Coordinates of C-alpha atoms in Angstrom, one line a residue:
M4 CA -155.9 60.2 183.5
S5 CA -152.9 59.7 181.6
N6 CA -151.1 62.2 180.0
G7 CA -153.3 64.9 180.9
H8 CA -155.9 64.4 178.0
K9 CA -158.5 61.7 178.7
R10 CA -160.8 64.1 180.3
I11 CA -163.0 66.6 179.5
P12 CA -161.6 69.9 182.1
G13 CA -164.3 70.1 185.0
Q14 CA -167.4 68.7 184.1
F15 CA -166.3 65.1 184.8
P16 CA -169.5 64.1 187.2
A17 CA -168.7 61.8 190.4
R18 CA -171.0 59.4 189.5
P19 CA -171.4 58.2 185.4
L20 CA -173.6 57.0 183.7
Q21 CA -174.6 53.8 184.1
V22 CA -176.2 51.3 181.8
V23 CA -176.7 47.9 180.5
M24 CA -177.7 46.5 177.3
G25 CA -178.7 43.4 175.9
G26 CA -180.0 42.3 172.7
C27 CA -181.7 39.1 170.2
S28 CA -181.8 38.8 166.3
R29 CA -183.2 35.6 164.4
I30 CA -184.3 35.0 161.4
G31 CA -187.6 33.3 162.2
P32 CA -189.3 31.7 159.1
K33 CA -187.5 33.7 156.5
E34 CA -184.5 32.6 154.7
R35 CA -182.1 35.3 155.5
N36 CA -182.1 37.8 158.0
D37 CA -182.2 40.6 157.0
D38 CA -182.4 42.3 160.4
A39 CA -179.5 44.0 162.2
I40 CA -178.6 45.3 166.2
A41 CA -175.2 46.8 167.3
G42 CA -174.4 48.8 170.5
R43 CA -171.1 50.1 172.6
I44 CA -170.9 50.6 176.1
P45 CA -167.5 52.8 176.3
D46 CA -165.0 51.3 178.7
N47 CA -163.6 54.5 180.3
T48 CA -165.3 57.5 181.9
Y49 CA -163.9 59.9 179.2
E50 CA -165.9 57.9 176.5
M51 CA -168.8 57.6 178.9
H52 CA -169.2 61.0 179.7
V53 CA -168.9 63.0 176.1
K54 CA -170.3 60.4 173.9
G55 CA -172.4 57.7 175.9
V56 CA -174.1 54.6 174.9
V57 CA -175.0 54.0 171.1
G58 CA -177.5 50.8 170.5
C59 CA -179.1 50.6 166.9
I60 CA -181.7 48.4 165.0
A61 CA -181.9 48.3 161.1
D62 CA -184.6 46.1 159.4
G63 CA -183.8 46.1 155.5
I64 CA -186.3 45.6 153.0
S65 CA -187.6 42.5 151.7
T66 CA -187.8 43.0 148.2
G67 CA -184.3 44.3 148.6
H68 CA -181.1 41.8 146.8
N69 CA -179.0 43.2 149.5
S70 CA -180.8 44.6 152.2
D71 CA -179.7 42.1 154.9
V72 CA -175.9 44.2 153.9
A73 CA -177.5 47.0 154.4
A74 CA -178.9 47.1 157.5
R75 CA -175.4 45.5 159.1
T76 CA -173.1 48.6 157.2
S77 CA -175.7 51.0 158.7
V78 CA -175.9 49.9 162.4
I79 CA -172.2 48.8 162.2
Q80 CA -170.7 52.0 160.7
F81 CA -173.0 54.1 163.1
A82 CA -172.2 52.6 166.1
Q83 CA -168.7 52.9 165.4
D84 CA -168.4 56.5 163.4
Y85 CA -170.0 58.1 166.0
Y86 CA -167.4 57.7 168.6
A87 CA -164.8 58.9 165.9
T88 CA -166.2 62.3 165.4
P89 CA -165.1 65.8 167.5
E90 CA -166.6 65.4 171.0
S91 CA -167.9 68.8 170.8
W92 CA -170.5 68.6 167.5
R93 CA -174.2 68.4 168.9
I94 CA -175.6 64.9 168.9
Q95 CA -178.6 65.8 166.4
G96 CA -175.9 67.3 164.2
C97 CA -173.4 64.6 164.6
A98 CA -176.1 62.0 163.3
A99 CA -177.5 63.6 160.8
R100 CA -173.8 63.7 159.1
L101 CA -173.7 60.3 159.6
L102 CA -176.8 59.2 158.2
T103 CA -176.1 61.2 155.1
A104 CA -172.6 59.7 154.6
L105 CA -174.1 56.2 155.1
N106 CA -177.2 57.3 152.5
S107 CA -175.0 58.3 150.1
W108 CA -172.9 55.2 150.0
L109 CA -176.3 53.1 150.2
Y110 CA -177.7 55.3 147.4
S111 CA -175.1 55.2 145.4
Q112 CA -174.8 51.4 144.9
N113 CA -178.1 51.0 144.7
A114 CA -177.9 53.4 141.5
T115 CA -175.0 51.5 139.6
G116 CA -178.3 48.8 138.7
M117 CA -175.6 45.8 139.4
P118 CA -177.5 42.7 140.7
E119 CA -174.2 42.6 143.5
S120 CA -174.7 46.2 144.4
D121 CA -178.4 47.2 144.1
G122 CA -181.4 46.7 146.5
K123 CA -179.3 48.1 149.6
V124 CA -182.4 49.8 151.4
T125 CA -183.1 49.4 155.0
T126 CA -185.0 51.1 157.9
F127 CA -182.7 52.4 160.7
T128 CA -183.0 53.2 164.7
A129 CA -180.3 54.7 166.8
L130 CA -181.0 55.6 170.7
I131 CA -177.5 57.6 172.4
L132 CA -178.0 57.8 176.0
R133 CA -175.6 60.6 177.4
S134 CA -175.5 62.3 180.5
N135 CA -179.3 62.3 181.4
T136 CA -180.7 62.4 178.0
A137 CA -181.9 60.3 175.1
H138 CA -181.2 60.9 171.7
V139 CA -183.4 59.1 169.2
I140 CA -182.3 59.3 165.3
H141 CA -185.1 57.3 163.4
I142 CA -186.1 56.2 159.7
G143 CA -188.7 53.7 158.7
D144 CA -190.6 51.4 161.0
T145 CA -188.3 50.4 163.4
R146 CA -189.3 51.4 167.0
C147 CA -188.0 52.9 169.8
M148 CA -190.0 52.4 173.1
L149 CA -189.7 53.7 177.0
L150 CA -191.0 51.6 180.0
R151 CA -191.0 53.6 182.5
D152 CA -192.9 53.0 186.1
G153 CA -194.0 49.8 184.5
E154 CA -196.1 52.0 181.4
I155 CA -194.7 51.8 177.9
Q156 CA -194.6 54.4 175.3
T157 CA -193.7 54.3 171.9
L158 CA -190.9 57.7 171.0
T159 CA -191.3 57.1 167.0
E160 CA -194.0 57.2 164.4
D161 CA -193.7 54.9 161.8
H162 CA -192.8 56.0 158.3
N163 CA -195.7 53.8 156.6
A164 CA -198.9 54.9 154.8
S165 CA -202.1 53.1 153.0
F166 CA -202.0 53.6 149.2
M167 CA -205.0 52.1 146.9
G168 CA -205.8 49.4 149.4
T169 CA -202.5 47.5 149.5
G170 CA -201.9 48.1 153.0
E171 CA -199.0 49.7 154.5
T172 CA -195.9 50.6 152.5
L173 CA -192.5 52.5 153.7
T174 CA -192.0 55.9 152.5
R175 CA -189.0 56.2 154.1
A176 CA -185.8 54.4 154.3
L177 CA -182.1 54.7 154.2
G178 CA -180.7 54.2 150.6
A179 CA -184.1 54.6 148.8
E180 CA -183.9 58.8 147.7
P181 CA -180.9 60.8 147.2
H182 CA -181.4 62.7 150.0
V183 CA -182.2 61.2 153.7
R184 CA -185.1 62.7 156.1
A185 CA -184.9 61.1 159.5
D186 CA -186.4 62.1 162.9
Y187 CA -184.7 63.5 165.5
I188 CA -186.2 63.2 169.3
Q189 CA -185.1 63.9 172.7
E190 CA -185.8 62.8 175.8
R191 CA -185.1 63.3 179.9
F192 CA -184.5 59.8 181.3
Q193 CA -184.3 58.8 184.7
T194 CA -182.7 55.7 186.9
G195 CA -184.7 52.9 186.0
D196 CA -185.9 53.7 182.7
V197 CA -185.4 50.8 179.8
F198 CA -185.4 51.6 176.6
L199 CA -186.8 48.9 173.9
L200 CA -185.4 49.2 170.0
T201 CA -187.4 46.3 168.2
T202 CA -188.0 45.3 164.3
D203 CA -191.4 44.9 163.4
G204 CA -191.3 42.0 163.4
V205 CA -191.5 42.0 167.5
H206 CA -193.6 45.2 167.4
G207 CA -196.1 43.8 164.1
V208 CA -197.5 41.3 166.3
L209 CA -197.2 42.1 169.9
T210 CA -199.3 44.7 171.3
P211 CA -197.5 47.3 174.1
A212 CA -199.6 45.3 177.0
Q213 CA -197.8 42.3 176.1
I214 CA -194.2 43.8 175.4
K215 CA -194.8 45.4 178.8
A216 CA -195.5 42.3 180.5
V217 CA -192.3 40.7 179.4
L218 CA -190.5 44.0 180.4
N219 CA -191.6 44.1 183.1
R220 CA -190.2 41.0 184.7
P221 CA -186.7 42.0 186.6
L222 CA -184.1 43.0 184.5
E223 CA -180.8 43.4 186.2
T224 CA -178.0 42.2 184.2
Q225 CA -176.4 42.1 180.8
A226 CA -177.8 38.4 181.0
H227 CA -181.5 39.6 182.2
L228 CA -181.6 41.8 179.1
E229 CA -180.5 39.1 176.8
D230 CA -183.1 37.1 178.3
A231 CA -185.7 39.2 178.1
S232 CA -184.9 40.1 174.3
R233 CA -185.2 36.5 173.5
A234 CA -188.6 36.0 175.8
L235 CA -189.8 39.3 172.8
C236 CA -188.7 37.3 170.1
D237 CA -190.0 34.2 171.2
A238 CA -193.6 35.9 172.3
A239 CA -193.5 37.4 168.5
T240 CA -192.7 33.9 167.2
E241 CA -195.6 32.5 169.2
A242 CA -198.1 35.1 168.1
G243 CA -197.8 34.2 164.7
S244 CA -195.0 36.7 162.9
E245 CA -193.7 35.9 159.8
D246 CA -190.6 38.1 159.8
N247 CA -187.0 38.2 160.7
L248 CA -187.7 38.9 164.7
S249 CA -185.0 41.6 166.6
A250 CA -184.9 43.5 169.8
L251 CA -182.0 45.5 171.8
I252 CA -183.1 46.7 175.3
L253 CA -181.1 49.4 177.3
Q254 CA -181.7 50.1 181.0
V255 CA -180.5 52.9 183.0
E256 CA -179.0 51.9 186.1
D257 CA -177.5 55.4 187.2
I258 CA -177.5 58.5 186.1
P259 CA -174.4 61.6 186.8
S260 CA -175.3 63.7 189.6
E261 CA -173.7 65.5 192.3
T262 CA -173.6 67.8 195.0
L263 CA -171.8 71.1 194.9
T264 CA -169.2 69.5 197.9
E265 CA -168.5 66.3 195.5
A266 CA -167.6 68.8 192.4
H267 CA -165.3 71.5 194.4
Q268 CA -163.6 68.0 195.7
R269 CA -163.8 67.2 191.7
L270 CA -161.9 70.4 190.6
T271 CA -159.5 70.7 193.4
T272 CA -157.8 67.5 193.4
Q273 CA -154.3 69.7 192.3
T274 CA -152.7 72.6 194.0
I275 CA -152.4 75.7 192.5
P276 CA -149.5 77.4 191.6
P277 CA -147.8 80.2 194.0
V278 CA -147.3 82.9 191.8
M279 CA -143.7 83.0 190.3
K280 CA -140.6 85.0 189.1
P281 CA -138.2 84.7 186.4
G282 CA -135.5 81.9 187.5
N283 CA -138.4 80.2 189.4
R284 CA -138.5 76.4 188.4
I285 CA -141.9 73.7 188.3
D286 CA -141.8 70.3 186.9
G287 CA -138.8 70.5 185.0
Y288 CA -139.5 74.2 183.5
V289 CA -137.7 77.5 183.9
V290 CA -139.2 80.9 184.4
Q291 CA -137.8 83.2 182.0
E292 CA -140.2 86.1 181.8
V293 CA -143.8 86.8 183.5
L294 CA -145.8 87.4 180.4
H295 CA -149.2 88.0 182.1
S296 CA -150.1 88.6 185.7
S297 CA -153.1 89.5 187.6
T298 CA -156.2 88.8 189.9
R299 CA -157.5 85.9 187.2
S300 CA -154.6 84.1 186.2
H301 CA -150.3 83.8 185.6
A302 CA -148.7 83.4 182.5
Y303 CA -145.1 82.9 181.8
R304 CA -142.5 82.0 179.3
V305 CA -140.9 79.1 180.7
R306 CA -137.7 76.8 179.0
R307 CA -138.2 72.9 179.5
T308 CA -135.2 71.6 180.5
T309 CA -135.4 68.1 179.2
D310 CA -135.1 69.8 175.8
D311 CA -134.5 73.4 176.0
A312 CA -137.9 74.0 174.1
I313 CA -139.3 77.5 175.2
C314 CA -143.0 77.2 175.7
V315 CA -146.1 79.1 177.9
L316 CA -147.5 78.1 181.0
K317 CA -150.5 79.3 182.2
A318 CA -151.5 79.0 185.8
P319 CA -154.7 80.0 187.4
S320 CA -154.8 82.6 190.3
K321 CA -155.3 81.0 194.1
N322 CA -157.8 83.8 194.4
F323 CA -160.1 81.3 192.3
E324 CA -159.1 78.3 194.4
D325 CA -162.8 78.1 195.4
S326 CA -165.1 79.0 192.0
I327 CA -165.8 75.8 191.0
Q328 CA -167.2 78.3 188.2
Y329 CA -163.5 79.6 187.2
L330 CA -162.1 76.2 187.3
E331 CA -164.6 74.8 185.0
G332 CA -163.4 77.5 182.5
F333 CA -159.6 76.9 183.5
M334 CA -159.7 73.0 182.7
L335 CA -162.0 73.6 179.4
E336 CA -159.5 75.7 177.9
Q337 CA -157.1 73.3 178.3
W338 CA -159.3 70.4 176.8
V339 CA -160.4 72.8 174.2
G340 CA -156.4 73.8 173.0
R341 CA -155.5 69.7 173.0
R342 CA -158.1 68.7 170.6
I343 CA -157.6 71.6 167.6
D344 CA -154.9 71.0 165.6
N345 CA -154.6 74.3 163.5
P346 CA -151.8 77.1 162.9
Q347 CA -154.3 79.5 163.4
I348 CA -154.9 78.5 166.9
M349 CA -152.1 78.3 170.3
K350 CA -152.0 74.9 170.8
I351 CA -152.1 73.3 174.1
H352 CA -149.4 70.4 174.6
D353 CA -150.0 67.3 176.8
H354 CA -147.7 67.0 179.6
E355 CA -147.6 64.7 182.3
E356 CA -149.9 65.6 185.1
T357 CA -148.4 66.5 188.3
R358 CA -149.9 67.5 191.9
F359 CA -149.8 70.7 189.8
L360 CA -152.4 72.8 188.1
Y361 CA -151.6 74.6 184.7
Y362 CA -151.1 73.4 181.4
I363 CA -148.0 73.8 178.7
A364 CA -148.7 76.2 175.6
E365 CA -146.8 76.8 172.2
W366 CA -144.8 80.0 172.7
V367 CA -145.9 82.4 169.6
Q368 CA -144.0 84.9 168.2
G369 CA -145.5 88.3 167.3
E370 CA -147.7 91.3 168.0
T371 CA -150.9 91.1 169.5
L372 CA -153.4 93.0 167.6
R373 CA -153.9 96.0 170.2
Q374 CA -150.1 96.5 169.9
W375 CA -150.6 96.9 166.1
M376 CA -153.8 98.8 166.7
D377 CA -151.6 100.9 168.8
R378 CA -148.8 101.9 166.3
S379 CA -151.1 101.8 163.2
P380 CA -154.2 104.7 164.4
R381 CA -155.7 105.7 160.8
P382 CA -155.2 102.4 159.0
S383 CA -157.1 101.9 155.4
V384 CA -160.2 99.9 154.7
A385 CA -157.3 98.0 152.4
D386 CA -154.8 97.8 155.5
I387 CA -157.1 95.5 158.1
L388 CA -158.4 93.4 155.1
P389 CA -155.3 91.1 155.5
I390 CA -155.9 90.8 159.5
L391 CA -159.7 90.6 159.2
S392 CA -159.7 87.7 156.0
S393 CA -157.0 85.6 159.1
L394 CA -159.3 86.4 161.6
I395 CA -162.1 85.1 160.4
S396 CA -160.2 82.2 158.8
A397 CA -159.0 81.2 162.6
T398 CA -162.3 81.8 164.3
R399 CA -164.2 79.4 161.4
T400 CA -161.8 76.6 163.1
F401 CA -164.0 77.0 166.5
H402 CA -167.1 77.6 164.6
R403 CA -166.4 73.7 162.3
L404 CA -165.9 71.9 165.7
G405 CA -169.0 73.3 167.5
M406 CA -167.7 75.5 169.1
V407 CA -168.1 79.3 169.9
H408 CA -165.4 81.4 171.2
R409 CA -167.5 84.7 172.9
D410 CA -164.5 86.5 174.1
L411 CA -162.5 87.9 170.4
K412 CA -160.6 91.2 171.6
P413 CA -157.2 92.5 170.5
E414 CA -155.3 91.0 173.5
N415 CA -156.0 87.6 172.3
V416 CA -155.4 87.9 168.8
I417 CA -151.6 87.6 167.9
L418 CA -150.0 89.0 164.7
A419 CA -147.3 86.3 163.6
P420 CA -144.3 87.1 161.9
D421 CA -145.6 85.9 158.2
G422 CA -149.0 88.3 159.0
T423 CA -151.2 85.3 159.9
V424 CA -153.6 85.6 162.9
K425 CA -153.2 83.2 166.1
I426 CA -155.9 82.9 168.7
I427 CA -154.5 82.3 172.1
D428 CA -157.0 82.4 174.7
F429 CA -160.1 80.0 175.0
G430 CA -161.3 80.3 178.6
S431 CA -164.6 81.4 177.6
V432 CA -165.2 79.0 174.6
Q433 CA -169.1 77.7 174.4
V434 CA -168.8 73.6 173.1
T435 CA -172.2 73.7 171.8
G436 CA -172.3 69.8 171.4
F437 CA -171.8 69.8 175.7
S438 CA -174.9 71.4 175.9
D439 CA -176.5 69.1 177.7
L440 CA -173.7 68.1 180.1
P441 CA -174.2 69.6 183.9
T442 CA -171.9 72.3 184.8
A443 CA -171.5 75.3 186.8
N444 CA -170.9 77.3 183.8
D445 CA -174.5 77.1 182.6
D446 CA -176.1 80.8 182.0
V447 CA -173.1 82.3 183.0
V448 CA -171.8 85.6 180.9
P449 CA -168.1 84.8 179.9
E450 CA -165.9 86.4 181.3
G451 CA -163.5 88.8 179.2
S452 CA -164.2 92.7 177.9
L453 CA -167.4 93.8 177.8
N454 CA -166.4 96.1 175.1
Y455 CA -166.7 93.0 172.2
I456 CA -168.7 90.6 173.7
A457 CA -172.6 90.2 172.1
P458 CA -175.4 91.1 173.3
E459 CA -177.5 88.8 173.1
V460 CA -174.7 86.6 175.3
L461 CA -174.6 90.0 178.0
T462 CA -178.3 90.0 178.2
G463 CA -178.0 86.0 178.8
G464 CA -178.9 84.4 175.7
A465 CA -177.1 81.9 173.6
A466 CA -174.4 82.3 171.8
T467 CA -173.5 81.5 168.4
N468 CA -171.5 81.7 165.4
L469 CA -173.0 85.7 165.0
S470 CA -172.0 86.5 168.3
D471 CA -168.0 86.2 167.4
L472 CA -168.8 87.8 164.4
F473 CA -170.1 90.7 166.3
S474 CA -166.6 90.8 168.2
I475 CA -164.7 90.5 164.8
A476 CA -167.0 93.7 163.9
A477 CA -166.5 95.5 167.1
M478 CA -162.5 95.2 166.0
V479 CA -162.6 96.2 163.0
Y480 CA -164.6 99.6 164.1
E481 CA -161.9 100.2 166.8
M482 CA -158.8 99.5 164.5
L483 CA -160.8 102.2 161.9
A484 CA -162.4 104.7 164.1
G485 CA -159.8 104.4 167.4
Q486 CA -162.7 103.8 169.7
V487 CA -165.0 101.0 170.4
P488 CA -168.2 100.9 169.1
F489 CA -170.4 100.4 172.5
A490 CA -168.0 101.7 175.2
L491 CA -168.8 99.1 178.1
E492 CA -166.4 98.3 180.3
E493 CA -166.6 101.2 182.6
R494 CA -169.9 100.6 183.5
V495 CA -171.6 99.1 186.9
E496 CA -174.1 96.9 185.8
L497 CA -174.3 95.0 182.9
P498 CA -176.3 96.5 179.5
S499 CA -180.1 95.2 180.3
A500 CA -182.1 94.0 177.0
P501 CA -183.4 97.9 176.4
F502 CA -180.1 99.3 177.0
D503 CA -179.8 101.6 173.6
W504 CA -177.2 100.1 170.9
S505 CA -177.1 102.9 168.5
L506 CA -174.2 102.6 166.8
R507 CA -171.9 106.5 166.2
P508 CA -171.5 106.2 162.4
L509 CA -168.0 105.2 161.3
K510 CA -168.5 108.9 159.2
S511 CA -168.1 110.5 162.3
Y512 CA -164.7 109.7 163.4
R513 CA -163.6 108.9 159.7
P514 CA -164.6 111.0 156.8
D515 CA -162.0 110.2 154.3
L516 CA -163.8 106.7 154.3
P517 CA -166.5 105.5 152.0
E518 CA -170.3 105.1 153.5
A519 CA -170.3 101.9 152.4
T520 CA -168.0 100.3 155.0
G521 CA -170.0 102.0 157.7
A522 CA -172.8 100.6 156.7
A523 CA -171.4 97.0 156.2
L524 CA -169.8 97.5 160.2
A525 CA -173.3 99.2 161.3
R526 CA -175.0 95.5 160.0
A527 CA -172.2 93.3 161.3
L528 CA -172.7 95.2 164.7
S529 CA -176.3 95.4 165.0
H530 CA -178.3 94.4 168.4
D531 CA -180.4 91.6 167.1
P532 CA -178.6 88.5 165.5
G533 CA -180.9 88.0 162.8
K534 CA -179.8 91.5 161.0
R535 CA -176.3 90.8 160.8
P536 CA -174.7 89.2 157.6
E537 CA -175.4 85.0 157.6
V538 CA -172.1 84.7 157.8
M539 CA -168.8 85.7 158.6
T540 CA -167.3 85.8 154.3
E541 CA -170.3 88.3 153.5
F542 CA -169.2 90.7 156.3
L543 CA -165.6 90.1 154.4
R544 CA -166.9 90.9 151.0
S545 CA -169.0 93.7 151.8
L546 CA -165.8 95.5 153.4
Q547 CA -164.0 94.8 150.1
D548 CA -166.8 95.9 147.5
S549 CA -167.0 98.9 150.0
M550 CA -163.3 100.3 149.0
N551 CA -164.4 100.5 145.1
R552 CA -167.4 102.5 146.3
R553 CA -166.8 106.3 146.8
T554 CA -170.5 107.1 147.6
S555 CA -173.4 105.6 149.8
G556 CA -174.9 105.3 146.0
D557 CA -178.4 107.5 147.1
Q558 CA -176.9 110.9 146.5
W559 CA -176.3 112.0 142.5
T560 CA -173.8 112.9 141.5
P561 CA -173.4 115.2 138.3
L562 CA -172.5 113.4 134.9
I563 CA -169.3 116.0 134.3
Q564 CA -168.2 115.1 137.7
R565 CA -168.4 110.9 137.3
G566 CA -166.4 111.5 133.9
S567 CA -162.8 111.5 133.4
I568 CA -160.6 114.5 132.4
D569 CA -159.1 112.2 129.3
F570 CA -163.0 111.8 128.5
W571 CA -164.0 114.9 128.3
R572 CA -160.5 116.2 126.3
G573 CA -161.6 113.3 123.9
W574 CA -165.0 114.6 123.3
A575 CA -163.8 118.2 123.0
M576 CA -161.3 116.9 120.2
V577 CA -164.3 115.1 118.4
S578 CA -166.8 118.3 118.8
T579 CA -164.1 120.8 117.2
A580 CA -163.1 117.8 114.5
A581 CA -167.1 117.6 113.4
A582 CA -167.5 121.6 113.3
L583 CA -164.4 122.0 111.2
I584 CA -165.8 119.4 108.5
M585 CA -169.5 121.0 108.6
L586 CA -167.4 124.3 108.0
I587 CA -165.8 122.9 104.8
A588 CA -168.9 121.4 103.8
L589 CA -170.3 124.5 103.6
L590 CA -167.7 126.8 101.8
L591 CA -167.5 123.5 99.3
H592 CA -171.1 124.0 98.8

């Protein structure tokens, strides 16, 4: 690991995934090869672990003037761009974004109507192997097959249909419609599995039994896989194929796995530093102040001797040096902080790896939200809206990268001198895109204050963006009411599913606030995530709107109470003038 940033913390298995790949694409009896194949096996352990192996195949429609360009562009761009996307994105969502971009470009080219641009339509199938899960993204009639224990099965379904006896017609393809519809398939794989991607020039003339006969030959190296791919194309040619012929084979040689002993050795290669005090030195840093010290971790304000820069050094506690779960969480916190580059998120810096386990973060000036709450015991809704808006903006940074914070609380939020919010702790972040990677943190309730963690997380459910919304709403409720909405910190056991999550009305603490404010908070603090606002900005808008509403809207108010003094004064003047006019008219009459 160089400079401490080519490693996903706590999640490297002792034995990484091992895959070999080989393929063949031939023009066949046609004048042009509209097929294309591409693939990549990362050459470093980091990319192999967080991204895995990619194989792609495409078959441009024969009637398209530039379908060969569409096929080549699709496989090359997908294979390249996949490795450029954030590691934290879910594979399904990542593939959907890449296909949407590809489809939009192809469709826009076709829409020009120019001969050099139109006809860019192609089928497409991609296979991503990561950890022990195969992810198949499919559109059209290219295929992905799996050979296991001598038996073959097709994982994809052709997007073809028969119309008026004209034979099979392609119903889905990249570039054919403004919006792409692709199938997504997941399949657990095991050592020895062989995956095969083919175009219809191969599987259109060869039966599964014939394909299996070729693939059941010994496949041990990349050269053998290329030989097998050529053999499939040869067999299809001999069977009378009149199309281009392409096959791409991927064989799993080993899958990631490790024992608890291996995992412990992997996570304890560095020594946890001893507890330090001002004046102590470690690896070119001088401790100036102890910022935090507990049974779980220690944080110090330090000065870097090389340039006098002020930083924060955080180290785990020796109390947890044998806890795989804790060490994984600490190392994941480093990984998150190094990959998020946003002024509202504390930056964790790269530093030279040493024998000690710690990380270096930026020094953030300001006060915690807890300190602000202590000196602002009865704020108005208008007082907290700027804080809430900035906090939502910071939290959405995690969500855009496929992460859920899971431990938002006043102590983890810094109010900078310019009024913006900065989040400073990532020890419980859930990286959604790593759900299929083995980790000791699976199905574990995150460490943090129970007063702010969402009910679905406390009861063992999956965390979502709405879980962070609950935490934010809990802080807003506490800012306004002076009390947490659900006091769980002193409980001996975690609340079970039947726990009473009834919320005490905000009016009981703050009768001066509009009832609409309490209603907005009650919705965001619902035990059922499905009843919360779908997006955080909706919660923000509901609080903004509540400032202009003095009642709940269900109570009737007499008209005379709703009118202004100026209105009634004006009405009295009009009435008096009308009476005088009538009196004069009677006298004249």
